[in-house]
mmCIF file of C-alpha atoms in Angstrom:
data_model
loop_
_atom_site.group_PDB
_atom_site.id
_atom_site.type_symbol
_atom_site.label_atom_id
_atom_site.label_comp_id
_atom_site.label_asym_id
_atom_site.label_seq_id
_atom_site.Cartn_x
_atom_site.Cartn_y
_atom_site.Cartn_z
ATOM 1 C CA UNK A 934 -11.576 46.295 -37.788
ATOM 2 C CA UNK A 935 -11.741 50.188 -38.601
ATOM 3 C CA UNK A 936 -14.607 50.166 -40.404
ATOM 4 C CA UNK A 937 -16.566 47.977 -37.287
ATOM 5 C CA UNK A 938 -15.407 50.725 -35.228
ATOM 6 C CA UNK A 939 -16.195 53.406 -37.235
ATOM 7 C CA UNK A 940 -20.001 51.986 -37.986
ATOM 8 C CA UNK A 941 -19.847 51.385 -34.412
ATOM 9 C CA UNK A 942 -19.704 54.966 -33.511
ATOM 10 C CA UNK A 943 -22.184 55.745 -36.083
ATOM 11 C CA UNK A 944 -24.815 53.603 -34.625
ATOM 12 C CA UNK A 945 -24.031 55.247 -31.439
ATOM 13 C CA UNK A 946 -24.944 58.894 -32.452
ATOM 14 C CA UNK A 947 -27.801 57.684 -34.499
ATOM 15 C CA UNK A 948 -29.538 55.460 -31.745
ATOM 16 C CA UNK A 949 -28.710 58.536 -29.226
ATOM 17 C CA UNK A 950 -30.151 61.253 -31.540
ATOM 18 C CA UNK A 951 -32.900 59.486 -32.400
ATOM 19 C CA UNK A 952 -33.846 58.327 -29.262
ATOM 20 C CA UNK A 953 -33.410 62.094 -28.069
ATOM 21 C CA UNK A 954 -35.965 62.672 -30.980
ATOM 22 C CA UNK A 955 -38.664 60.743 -30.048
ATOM 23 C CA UNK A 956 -37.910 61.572 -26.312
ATOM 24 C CA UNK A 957 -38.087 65.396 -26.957
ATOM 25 C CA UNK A 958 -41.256 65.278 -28.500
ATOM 26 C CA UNK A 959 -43.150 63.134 -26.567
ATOM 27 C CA UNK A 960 -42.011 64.946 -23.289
ATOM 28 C CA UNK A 961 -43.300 68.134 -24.908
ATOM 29 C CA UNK A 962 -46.440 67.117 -25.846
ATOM 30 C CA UNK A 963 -46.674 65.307 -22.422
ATOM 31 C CA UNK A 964 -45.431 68.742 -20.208
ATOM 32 C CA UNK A 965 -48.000 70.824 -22.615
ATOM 33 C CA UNK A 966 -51.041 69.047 -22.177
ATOM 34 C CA UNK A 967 -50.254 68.740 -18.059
ATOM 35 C CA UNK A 968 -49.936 72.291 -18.202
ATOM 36 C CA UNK A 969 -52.968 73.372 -19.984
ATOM 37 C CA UNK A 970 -54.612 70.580 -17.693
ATOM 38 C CA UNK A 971 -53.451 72.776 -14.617
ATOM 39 C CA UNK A 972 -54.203 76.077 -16.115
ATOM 40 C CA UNK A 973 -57.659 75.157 -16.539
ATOM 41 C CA UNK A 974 -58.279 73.423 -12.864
ATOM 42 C CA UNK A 975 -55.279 74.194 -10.917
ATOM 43 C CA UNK A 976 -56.679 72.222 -7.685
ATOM 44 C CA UNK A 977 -56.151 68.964 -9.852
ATOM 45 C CA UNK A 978 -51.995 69.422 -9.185
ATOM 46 C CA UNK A 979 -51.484 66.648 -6.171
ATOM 47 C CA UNK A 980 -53.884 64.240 -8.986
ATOM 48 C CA UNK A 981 -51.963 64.893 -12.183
ATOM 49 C CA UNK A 982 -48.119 65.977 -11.307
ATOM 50 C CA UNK A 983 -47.582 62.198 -10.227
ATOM 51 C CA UNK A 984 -48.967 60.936 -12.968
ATOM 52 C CA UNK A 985 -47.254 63.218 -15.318
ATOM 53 C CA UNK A 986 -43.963 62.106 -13.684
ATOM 54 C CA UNK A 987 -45.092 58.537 -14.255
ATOM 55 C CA UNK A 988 -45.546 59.250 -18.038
ATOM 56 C CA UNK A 989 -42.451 61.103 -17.839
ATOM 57 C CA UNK A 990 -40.621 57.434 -16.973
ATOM 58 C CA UNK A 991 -42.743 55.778 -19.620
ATOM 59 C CA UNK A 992 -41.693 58.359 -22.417
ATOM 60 C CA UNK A 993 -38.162 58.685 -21.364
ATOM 61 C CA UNK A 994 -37.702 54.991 -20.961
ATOM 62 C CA UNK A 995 -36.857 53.410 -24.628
ATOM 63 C CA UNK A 996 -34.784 56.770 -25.415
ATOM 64 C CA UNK A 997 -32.633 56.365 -21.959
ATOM 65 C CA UNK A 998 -32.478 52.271 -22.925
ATOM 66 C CA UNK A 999 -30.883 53.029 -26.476
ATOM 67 C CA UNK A 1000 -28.491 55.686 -24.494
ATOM 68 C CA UNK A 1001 -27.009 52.654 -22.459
ATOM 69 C CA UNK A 1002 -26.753 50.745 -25.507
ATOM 70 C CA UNK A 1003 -25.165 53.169 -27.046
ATOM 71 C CA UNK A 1004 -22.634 53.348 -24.532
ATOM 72 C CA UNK A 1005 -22.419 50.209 -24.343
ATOM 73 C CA UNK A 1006 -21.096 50.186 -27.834
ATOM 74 C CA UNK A 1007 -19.108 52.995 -27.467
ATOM 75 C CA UNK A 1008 -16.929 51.372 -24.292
ATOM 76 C CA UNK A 1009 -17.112 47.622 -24.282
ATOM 77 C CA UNK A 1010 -18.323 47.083 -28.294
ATOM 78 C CA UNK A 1011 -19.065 43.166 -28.403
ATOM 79 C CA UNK A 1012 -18.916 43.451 -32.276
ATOM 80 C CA UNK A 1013 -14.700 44.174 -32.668
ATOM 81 C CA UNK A 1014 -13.803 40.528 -30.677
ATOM 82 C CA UNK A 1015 -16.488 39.183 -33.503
ATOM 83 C CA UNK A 1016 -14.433 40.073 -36.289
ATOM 84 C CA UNK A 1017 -11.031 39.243 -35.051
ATOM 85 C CA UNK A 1018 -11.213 35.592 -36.133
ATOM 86 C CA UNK A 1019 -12.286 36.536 -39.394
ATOM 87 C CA UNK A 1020 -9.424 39.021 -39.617
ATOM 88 C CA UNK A 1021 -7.163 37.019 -38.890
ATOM 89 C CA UNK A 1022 -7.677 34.525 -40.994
ATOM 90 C CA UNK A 1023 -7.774 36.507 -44.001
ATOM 91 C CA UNK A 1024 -4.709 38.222 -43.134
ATOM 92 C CA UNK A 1025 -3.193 34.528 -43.069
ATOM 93 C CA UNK A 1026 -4.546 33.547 -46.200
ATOM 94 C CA UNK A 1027 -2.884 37.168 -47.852
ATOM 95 C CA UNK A 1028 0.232 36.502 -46.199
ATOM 96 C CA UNK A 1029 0.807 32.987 -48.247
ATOM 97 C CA UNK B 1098 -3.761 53.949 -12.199
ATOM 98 C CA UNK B 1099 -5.179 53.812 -15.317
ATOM 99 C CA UNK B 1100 -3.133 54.627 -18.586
ATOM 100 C CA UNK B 1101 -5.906 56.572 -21.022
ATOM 101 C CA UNK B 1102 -9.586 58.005 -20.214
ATOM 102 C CA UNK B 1103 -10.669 55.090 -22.105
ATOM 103 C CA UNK B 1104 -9.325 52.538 -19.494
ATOM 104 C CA UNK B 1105 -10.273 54.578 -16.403
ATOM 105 C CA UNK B 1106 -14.254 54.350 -17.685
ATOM 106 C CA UNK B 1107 -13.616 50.597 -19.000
ATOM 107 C CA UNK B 1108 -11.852 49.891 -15.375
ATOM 108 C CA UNK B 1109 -15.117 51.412 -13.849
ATOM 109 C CA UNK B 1110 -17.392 49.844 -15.436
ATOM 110 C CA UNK B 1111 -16.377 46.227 -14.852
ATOM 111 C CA UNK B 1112 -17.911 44.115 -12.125
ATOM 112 C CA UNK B 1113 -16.397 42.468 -9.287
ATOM 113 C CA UNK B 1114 -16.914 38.387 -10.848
ATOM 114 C CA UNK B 1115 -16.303 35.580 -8.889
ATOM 115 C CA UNK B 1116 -16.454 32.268 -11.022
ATOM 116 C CA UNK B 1117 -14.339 29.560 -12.639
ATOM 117 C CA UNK B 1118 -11.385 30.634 -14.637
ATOM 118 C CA UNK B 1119 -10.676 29.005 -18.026
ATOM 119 C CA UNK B 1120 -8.505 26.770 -16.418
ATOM 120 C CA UNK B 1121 -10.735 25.678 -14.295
ATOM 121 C CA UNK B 1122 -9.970 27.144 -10.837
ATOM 122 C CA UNK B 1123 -12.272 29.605 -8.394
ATOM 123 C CA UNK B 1124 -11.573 33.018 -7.808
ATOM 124 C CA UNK B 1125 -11.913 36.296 -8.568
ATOM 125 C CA UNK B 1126 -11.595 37.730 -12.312
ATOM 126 C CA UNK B 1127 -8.523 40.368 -12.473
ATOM 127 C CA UNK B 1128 -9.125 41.691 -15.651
ATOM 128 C CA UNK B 1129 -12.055 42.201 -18.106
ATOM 129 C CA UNK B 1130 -10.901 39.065 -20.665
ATOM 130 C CA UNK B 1131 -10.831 37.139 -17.667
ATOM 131 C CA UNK B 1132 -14.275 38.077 -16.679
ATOM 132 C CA UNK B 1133 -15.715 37.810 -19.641
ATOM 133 C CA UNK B 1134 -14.064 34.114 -19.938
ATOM 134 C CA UNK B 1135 -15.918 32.547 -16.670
ATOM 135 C CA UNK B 1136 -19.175 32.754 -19.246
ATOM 136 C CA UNK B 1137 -22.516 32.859 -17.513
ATOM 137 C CA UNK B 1138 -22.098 30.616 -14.509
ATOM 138 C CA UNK B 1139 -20.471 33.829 -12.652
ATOM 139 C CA UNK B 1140 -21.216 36.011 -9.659
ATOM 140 C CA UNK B 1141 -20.817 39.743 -9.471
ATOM 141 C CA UNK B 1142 -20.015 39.456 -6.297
ATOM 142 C CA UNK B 1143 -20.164 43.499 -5.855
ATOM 143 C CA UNK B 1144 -23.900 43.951 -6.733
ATOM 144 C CA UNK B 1145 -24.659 41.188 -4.478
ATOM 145 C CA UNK B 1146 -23.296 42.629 -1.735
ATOM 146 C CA UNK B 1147 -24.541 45.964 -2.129
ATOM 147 C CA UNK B 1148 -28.240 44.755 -2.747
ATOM 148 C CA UNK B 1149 -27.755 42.333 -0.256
ATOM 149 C CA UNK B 1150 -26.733 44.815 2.233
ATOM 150 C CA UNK B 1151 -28.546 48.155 1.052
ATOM 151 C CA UNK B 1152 -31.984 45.721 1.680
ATOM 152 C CA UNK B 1153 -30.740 44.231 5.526
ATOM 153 C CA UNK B 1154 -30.550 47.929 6.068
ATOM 154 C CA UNK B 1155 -33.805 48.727 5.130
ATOM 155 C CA UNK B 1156 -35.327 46.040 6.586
ATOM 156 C CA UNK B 1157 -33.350 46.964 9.856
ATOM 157 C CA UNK B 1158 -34.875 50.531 10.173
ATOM 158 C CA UNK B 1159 -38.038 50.161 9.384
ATOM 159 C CA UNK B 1160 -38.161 47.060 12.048
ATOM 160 C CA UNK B 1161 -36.447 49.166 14.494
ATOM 161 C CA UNK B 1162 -39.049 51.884 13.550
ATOM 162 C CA UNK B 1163 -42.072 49.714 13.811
ATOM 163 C CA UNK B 1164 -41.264 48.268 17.259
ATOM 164 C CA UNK B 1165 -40.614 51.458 18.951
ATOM 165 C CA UNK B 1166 -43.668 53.123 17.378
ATOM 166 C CA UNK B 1167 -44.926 55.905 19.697
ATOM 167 C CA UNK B 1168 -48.257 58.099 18.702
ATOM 168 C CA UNK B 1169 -47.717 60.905 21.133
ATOM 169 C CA UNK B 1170 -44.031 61.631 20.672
ATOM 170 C CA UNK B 1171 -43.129 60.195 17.342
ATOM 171 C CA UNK B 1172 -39.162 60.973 16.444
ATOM 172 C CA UNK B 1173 -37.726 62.636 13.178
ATOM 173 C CA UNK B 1174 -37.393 58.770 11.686
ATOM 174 C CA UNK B 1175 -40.296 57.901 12.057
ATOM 175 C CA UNK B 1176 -42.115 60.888 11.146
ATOM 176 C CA UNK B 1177 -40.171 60.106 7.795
ATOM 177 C CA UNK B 1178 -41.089 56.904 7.777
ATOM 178 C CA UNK B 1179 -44.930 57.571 8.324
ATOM 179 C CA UNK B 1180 -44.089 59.577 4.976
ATOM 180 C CA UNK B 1181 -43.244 57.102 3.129
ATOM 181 C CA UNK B 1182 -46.118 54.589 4.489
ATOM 182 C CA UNK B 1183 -48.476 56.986 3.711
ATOM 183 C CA UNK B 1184 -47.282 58.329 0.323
ATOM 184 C CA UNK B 1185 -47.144 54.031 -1.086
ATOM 185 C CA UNK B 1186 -50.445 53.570 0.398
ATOM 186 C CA UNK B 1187 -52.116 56.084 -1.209
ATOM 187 C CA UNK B 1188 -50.686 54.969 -4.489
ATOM 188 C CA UNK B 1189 -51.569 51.319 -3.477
ATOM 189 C CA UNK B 1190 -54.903 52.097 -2.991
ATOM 190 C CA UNK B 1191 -55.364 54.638 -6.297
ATOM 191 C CA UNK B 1192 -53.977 51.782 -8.779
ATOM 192 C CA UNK B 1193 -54.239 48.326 -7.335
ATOM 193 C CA UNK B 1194 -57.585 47.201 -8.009
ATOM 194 C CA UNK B 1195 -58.231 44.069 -6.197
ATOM 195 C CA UNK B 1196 -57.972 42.492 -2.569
ATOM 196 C CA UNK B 1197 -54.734 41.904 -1.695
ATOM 197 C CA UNK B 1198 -52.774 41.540 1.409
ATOM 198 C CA UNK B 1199 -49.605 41.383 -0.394
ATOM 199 C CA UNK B 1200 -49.169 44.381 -2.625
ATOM 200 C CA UNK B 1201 -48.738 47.123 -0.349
ATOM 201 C CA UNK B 1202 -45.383 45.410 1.593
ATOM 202 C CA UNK B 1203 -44.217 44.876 -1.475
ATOM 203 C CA UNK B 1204 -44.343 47.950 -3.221
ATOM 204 C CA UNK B 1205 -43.076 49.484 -0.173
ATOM 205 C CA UNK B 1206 -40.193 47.547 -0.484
ATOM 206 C CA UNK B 1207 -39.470 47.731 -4.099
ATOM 207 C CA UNK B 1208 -39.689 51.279 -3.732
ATOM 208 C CA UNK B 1209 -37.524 52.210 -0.625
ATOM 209 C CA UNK B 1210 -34.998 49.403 -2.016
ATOM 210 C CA UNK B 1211 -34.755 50.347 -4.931
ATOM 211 C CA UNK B 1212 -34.501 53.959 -3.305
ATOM 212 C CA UNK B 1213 -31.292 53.003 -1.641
ATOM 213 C CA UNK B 1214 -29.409 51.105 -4.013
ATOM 214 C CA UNK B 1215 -29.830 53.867 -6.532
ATOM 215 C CA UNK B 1216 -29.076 56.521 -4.171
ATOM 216 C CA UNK B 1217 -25.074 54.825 -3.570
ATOM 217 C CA UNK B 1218 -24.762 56.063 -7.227
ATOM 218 C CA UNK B 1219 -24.432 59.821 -5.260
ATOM 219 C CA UNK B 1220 -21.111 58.933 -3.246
ATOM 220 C CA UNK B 1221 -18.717 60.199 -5.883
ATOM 221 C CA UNK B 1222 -17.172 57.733 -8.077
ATOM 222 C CA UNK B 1223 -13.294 56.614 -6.890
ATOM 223 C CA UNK B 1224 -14.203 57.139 -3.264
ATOM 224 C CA UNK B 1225 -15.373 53.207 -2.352
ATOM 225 C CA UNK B 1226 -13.278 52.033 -4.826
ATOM 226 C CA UNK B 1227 -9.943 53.376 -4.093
ATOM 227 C CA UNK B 1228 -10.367 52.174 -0.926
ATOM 228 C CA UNK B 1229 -11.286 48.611 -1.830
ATOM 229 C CA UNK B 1230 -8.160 49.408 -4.089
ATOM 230 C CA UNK B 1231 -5.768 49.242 -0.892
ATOM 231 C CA UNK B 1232 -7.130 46.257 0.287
ATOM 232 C CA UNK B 1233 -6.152 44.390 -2.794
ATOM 233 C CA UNK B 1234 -10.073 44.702 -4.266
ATOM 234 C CA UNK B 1235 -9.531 45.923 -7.986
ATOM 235 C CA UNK B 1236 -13.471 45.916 -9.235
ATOM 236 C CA UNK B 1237 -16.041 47.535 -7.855
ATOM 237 C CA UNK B 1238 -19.097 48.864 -8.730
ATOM 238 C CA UNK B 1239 -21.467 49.922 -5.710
ATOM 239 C CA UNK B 1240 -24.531 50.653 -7.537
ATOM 240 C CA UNK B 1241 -26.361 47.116 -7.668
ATOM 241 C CA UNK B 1242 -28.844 49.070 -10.555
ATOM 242 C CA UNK B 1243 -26.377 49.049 -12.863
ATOM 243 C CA UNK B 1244 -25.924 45.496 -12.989
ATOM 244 C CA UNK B 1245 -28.813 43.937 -15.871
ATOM 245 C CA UNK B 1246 -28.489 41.061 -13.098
ATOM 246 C CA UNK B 1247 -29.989 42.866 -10.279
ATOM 247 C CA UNK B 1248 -32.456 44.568 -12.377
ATOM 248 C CA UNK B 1249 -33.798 41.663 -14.175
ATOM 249 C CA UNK B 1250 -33.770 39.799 -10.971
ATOM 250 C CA UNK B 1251 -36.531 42.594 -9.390
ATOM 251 C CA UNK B 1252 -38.650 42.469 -12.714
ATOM 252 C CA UNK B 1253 -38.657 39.106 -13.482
ATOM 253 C CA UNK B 1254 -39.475 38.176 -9.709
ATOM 254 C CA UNK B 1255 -42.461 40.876 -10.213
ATOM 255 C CA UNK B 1256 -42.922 38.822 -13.582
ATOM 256 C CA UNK B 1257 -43.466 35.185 -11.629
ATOM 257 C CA UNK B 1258 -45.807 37.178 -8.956
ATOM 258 C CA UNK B 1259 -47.699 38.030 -12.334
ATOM 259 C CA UNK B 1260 -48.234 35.113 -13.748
ATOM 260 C CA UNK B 1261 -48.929 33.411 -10.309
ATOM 261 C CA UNK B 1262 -51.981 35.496 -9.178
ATOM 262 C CA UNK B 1263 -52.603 35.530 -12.730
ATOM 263 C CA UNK B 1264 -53.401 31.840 -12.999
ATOM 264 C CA UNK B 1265 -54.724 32.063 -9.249
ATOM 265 C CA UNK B 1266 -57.864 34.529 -9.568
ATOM 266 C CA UNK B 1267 -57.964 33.342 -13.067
ATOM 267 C CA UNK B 1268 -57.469 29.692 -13.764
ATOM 268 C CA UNK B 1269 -55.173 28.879 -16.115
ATOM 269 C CA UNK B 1270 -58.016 28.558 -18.767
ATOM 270 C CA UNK B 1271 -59.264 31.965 -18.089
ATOM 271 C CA UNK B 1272 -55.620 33.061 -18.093
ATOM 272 C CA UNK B 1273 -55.034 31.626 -21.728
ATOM 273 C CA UNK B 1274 -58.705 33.155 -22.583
ATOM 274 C CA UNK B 1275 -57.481 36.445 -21.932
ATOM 275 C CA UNK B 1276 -54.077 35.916 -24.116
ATOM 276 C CA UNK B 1277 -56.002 34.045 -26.500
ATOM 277 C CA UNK B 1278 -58.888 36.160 -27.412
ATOM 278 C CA UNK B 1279 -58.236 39.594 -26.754
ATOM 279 C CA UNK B 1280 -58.207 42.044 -28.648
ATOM 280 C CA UNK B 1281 -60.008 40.437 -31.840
ATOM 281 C CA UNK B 1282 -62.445 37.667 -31.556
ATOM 282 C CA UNK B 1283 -62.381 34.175 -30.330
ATOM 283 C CA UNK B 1284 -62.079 33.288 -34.182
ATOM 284 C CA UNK B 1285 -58.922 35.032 -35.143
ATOM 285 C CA UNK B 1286 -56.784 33.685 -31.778
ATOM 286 C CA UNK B 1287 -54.035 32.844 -33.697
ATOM 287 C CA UNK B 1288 -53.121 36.770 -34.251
ATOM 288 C CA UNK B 1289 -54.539 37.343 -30.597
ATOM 289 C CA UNK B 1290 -51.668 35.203 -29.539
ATOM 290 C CA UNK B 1291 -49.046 36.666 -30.917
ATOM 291 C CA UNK B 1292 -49.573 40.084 -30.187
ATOM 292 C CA UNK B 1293 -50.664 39.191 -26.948
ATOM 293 C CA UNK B 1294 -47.471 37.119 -25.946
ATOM 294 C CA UNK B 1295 -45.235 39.884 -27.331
ATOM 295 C CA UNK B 1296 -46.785 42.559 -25.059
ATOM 296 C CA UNK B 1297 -46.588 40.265 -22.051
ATOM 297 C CA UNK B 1298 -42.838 39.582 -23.067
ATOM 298 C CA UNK B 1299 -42.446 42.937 -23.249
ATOM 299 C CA UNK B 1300 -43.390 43.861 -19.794
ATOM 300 C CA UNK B 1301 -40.779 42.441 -17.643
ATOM 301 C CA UNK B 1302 -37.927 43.390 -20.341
ATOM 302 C CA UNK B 1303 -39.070 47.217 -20.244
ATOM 303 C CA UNK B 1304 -39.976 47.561 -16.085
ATOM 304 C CA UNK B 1305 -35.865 46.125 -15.893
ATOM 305 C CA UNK B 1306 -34.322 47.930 -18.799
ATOM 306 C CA UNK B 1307 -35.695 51.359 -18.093
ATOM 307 C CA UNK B 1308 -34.195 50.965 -14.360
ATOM 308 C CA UNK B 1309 -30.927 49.776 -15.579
ATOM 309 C CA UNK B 1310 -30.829 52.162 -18.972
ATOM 310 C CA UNK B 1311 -31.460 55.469 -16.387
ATOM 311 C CA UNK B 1312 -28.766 54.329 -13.122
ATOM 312 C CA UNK B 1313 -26.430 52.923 -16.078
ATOM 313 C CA UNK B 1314 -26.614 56.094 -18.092
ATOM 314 C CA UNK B 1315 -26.652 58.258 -14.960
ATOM 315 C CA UNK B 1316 -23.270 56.441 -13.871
ATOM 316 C CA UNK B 1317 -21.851 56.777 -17.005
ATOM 317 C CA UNK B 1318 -21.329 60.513 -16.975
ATOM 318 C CA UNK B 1319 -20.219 60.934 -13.447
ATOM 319 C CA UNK B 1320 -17.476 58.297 -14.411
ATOM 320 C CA UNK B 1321 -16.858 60.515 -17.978
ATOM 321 C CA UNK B 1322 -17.112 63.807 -15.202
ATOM 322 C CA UNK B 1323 -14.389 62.145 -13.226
ATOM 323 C CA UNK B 1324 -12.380 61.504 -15.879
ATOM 324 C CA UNK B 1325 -11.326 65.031 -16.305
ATOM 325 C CA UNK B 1326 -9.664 65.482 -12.622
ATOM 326 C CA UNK B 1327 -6.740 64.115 -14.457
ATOM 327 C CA UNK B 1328 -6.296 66.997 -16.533
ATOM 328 C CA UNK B 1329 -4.992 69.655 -13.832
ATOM 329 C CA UNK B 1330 -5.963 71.681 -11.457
ATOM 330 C CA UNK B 1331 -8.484 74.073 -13.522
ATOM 331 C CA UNK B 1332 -10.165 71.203 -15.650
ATOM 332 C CA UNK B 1333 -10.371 69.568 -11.785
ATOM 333 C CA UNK B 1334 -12.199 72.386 -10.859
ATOM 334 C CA UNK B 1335 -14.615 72.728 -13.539
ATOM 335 C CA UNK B 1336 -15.351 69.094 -13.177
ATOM 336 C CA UNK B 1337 -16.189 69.390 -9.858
ATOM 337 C CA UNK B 1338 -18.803 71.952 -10.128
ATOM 338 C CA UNK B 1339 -20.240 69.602 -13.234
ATOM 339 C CA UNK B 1340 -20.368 66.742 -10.643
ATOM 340 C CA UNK B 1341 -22.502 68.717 -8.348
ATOM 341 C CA UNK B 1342 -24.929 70.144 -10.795
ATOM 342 C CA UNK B 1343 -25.662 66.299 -12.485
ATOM 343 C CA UNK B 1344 -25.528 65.052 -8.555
ATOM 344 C CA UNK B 1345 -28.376 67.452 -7.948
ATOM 345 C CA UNK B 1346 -29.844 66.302 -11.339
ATOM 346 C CA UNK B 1347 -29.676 62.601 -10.599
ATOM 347 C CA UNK B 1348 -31.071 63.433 -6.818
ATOM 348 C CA UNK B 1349 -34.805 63.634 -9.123
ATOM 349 C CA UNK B 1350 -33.717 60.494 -11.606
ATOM 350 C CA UNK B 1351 -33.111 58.207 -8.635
ATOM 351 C CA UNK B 1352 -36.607 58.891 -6.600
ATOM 352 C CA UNK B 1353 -38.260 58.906 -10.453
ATOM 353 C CA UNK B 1354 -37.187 55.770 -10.849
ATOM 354 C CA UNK B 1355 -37.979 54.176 -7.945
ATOM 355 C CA UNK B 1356 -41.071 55.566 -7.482
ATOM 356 C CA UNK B 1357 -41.766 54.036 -11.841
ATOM 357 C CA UNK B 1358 -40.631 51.137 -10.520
ATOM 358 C CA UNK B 1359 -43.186 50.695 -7.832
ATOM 359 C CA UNK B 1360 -46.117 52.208 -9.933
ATOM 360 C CA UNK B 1361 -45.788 49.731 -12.595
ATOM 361 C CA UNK B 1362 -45.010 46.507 -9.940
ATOM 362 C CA UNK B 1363 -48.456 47.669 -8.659
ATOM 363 C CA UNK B 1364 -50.270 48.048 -12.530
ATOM 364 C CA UNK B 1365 -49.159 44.793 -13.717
ATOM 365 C CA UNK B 1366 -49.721 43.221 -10.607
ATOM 366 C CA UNK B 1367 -53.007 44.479 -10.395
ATOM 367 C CA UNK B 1368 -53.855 43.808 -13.884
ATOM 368 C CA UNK B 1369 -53.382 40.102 -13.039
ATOM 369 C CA UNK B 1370 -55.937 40.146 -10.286
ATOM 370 C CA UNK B 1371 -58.598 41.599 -12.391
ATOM 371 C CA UNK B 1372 -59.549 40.997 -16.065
ATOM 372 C CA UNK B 1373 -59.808 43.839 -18.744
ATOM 373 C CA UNK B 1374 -63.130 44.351 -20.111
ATOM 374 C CA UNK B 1375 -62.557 44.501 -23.646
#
């Protein structure tokens, strides 16, 4: 039971830092290129700031899912009502 | 109210479900075991109500808009509204590559919908539900985005428009052509498939998770926020500026969203009305 929780909360930083990663990077790449894009032509901003937004979403999207899944395991982990059968019946085989 | 910080979030994150206990009456669930026992074959009763209601009220003002439309002296709402007409139409008419009477009226509507029920994540968290509290309501969550349900409901509805006008420009052969041999040859369809099928999949399971990942996530912390008004007056205080500063944040995630939302409704949908040149 500890040790599902414990892994638990492990997963949870991992699949948040991770995610945070992959989400940092891309984003930067993303806000660079926009903004060399607009240095070099800046009457193309009403063409490319919507669609930078819109690859903002894209980028941001798997990142943001793993955060809710992370969550998810951090407040309402599906994994700890798994185990309790198990646990209990090796605590009833230990006990005779 | 609620004993730890750990059952205030758990108590706020639990739907209102309406369904068949294990004992096989009706009624509402009172606890989170209890929900979880009705199984699938139960209603959250909250986020339909919400969605329900957050969409009759769209639909109302944009009627009452429509019908009392005046070109000379056009009022603050509908000024607003001609906003909003004219910013989905231009982004109908950039990205939807087809003819279509269809598209625009519905991206309109996914977008302002999806607008509203987002934007009840902003009333701050205990207010609604302290006051379904005193009328003997325990559950309720007023954002309908945070529900999977009501998220997978709009993309998988965009999903079955997908494959309909899919199969209706295309045939159903020229449908299964398109899955079948793209983006190798007609000789190696059997790894066309595949890859094909798992990118379609993937479609509908993205456009709803990315909704429900951003409002659930974006929830999360002004619940996690409000949990620290029970620490005293000065944590109270700091909490409340923190509140304000993600509210303002969130202001930008909500319109993002729904404005991603409607974007990609309009891609996929018009990706089924023409075929890719490979």
């Amino acid at each position: 039971m500890e040790s599902i929780a414990s892994f638990s909360a492990l997963a949870a930083g991992i699949m948040i830092g991770l995610g945070a990663l992959g989400a940092g990077v891309g984003i930067g790449i993303l806000g660079s290129k926009y903004l060399e894009g607009l240095a070099r032509q800046p009457e193309l901003d009403g063409v490319l700031a919507p669609r930078m937004f819109l690859m903002l979403g894209l980028t941001d999207a798997v990142p943001i899912i793993a955060i809710a899944f992370a969550a998810f395991l951090m407040f309402a982990n599906p994994f700890l009502d798994q185990a309790e059968p198990a646990e209990s019946e090796v605590s009833a085989e230990t006990a005779e | 109210m609620a004993a730890t910080p750990a059952e205030y979030i758990r108590h706020h994150l639990q739907n209102l479900t309406f369904g068949q206990h294990a004992d096989g009456s009706w009624g509402l669930a009172h606890s989170a075991q209890e929900a979880k026992e009705m199984g699938f074959m139960a209603i959250h009763v909250d986020t339909m109500c919400w969605s329900i209601g957050t969409g009759i009220l769209f639909l109302w003002v944009f009627r009452k808009i429509a019908k009392s439309f005046s070109i000379d002296k056009p009022g603050h709402l509908q000024s607003v509204i001609e906003i909003i007409f004219e910013f989905v139409n231009n982004s109908v008419k950039t990205s939807f590559h087809g003819r279509n009477p269809l598209i625009a009226p519905l991206a309109l509507t996914v977008f302002c919908w999806i607008f509203m029920m987002n934007l009840m994540d902003l009333v701050p968290v205990d207010f609604i539900p302290s006051l379904f509290g005193l009328m003997g309501v325990h559950y309720m969550k007023m954002v309908p985005s945070t529900d999977v349900n009501a998220t997978f409901g709009l993309s998988l509805s965009v999903f079955a428009l997908f494959l309909y006008y899919s199969i209706k420009v295309k045939g159903p052969l020229g449908f299964f052509a398109e899955i079948a041999f793209h983006p190798f040859g007609k000789k190696l369809f059997f790894v066309n498939i595949p890859l094909e099928s798992v990118s379609l999949l993937a479609r509908p399971l993205s456009h709803s998770l990315r909704l429900f990942g951003n409002m659930f996530a974006g929830e999360l912390i002004f619940i996690l926020i409000a949990a620290l008004y029970s620490a005293g007056l000065a944590w109270g205080a700091v909490a409340g500026v923190l509140q304000i500063g993600w509210a303002i944040f969130h202001i930008l995630v909500i319109t993002l969203q729904a404005y991603i939302f409607m974007m990609l409704t309009i891609v996929y949908l018009s990706m089924a009305h023409s075929s890719s040149q490979h």
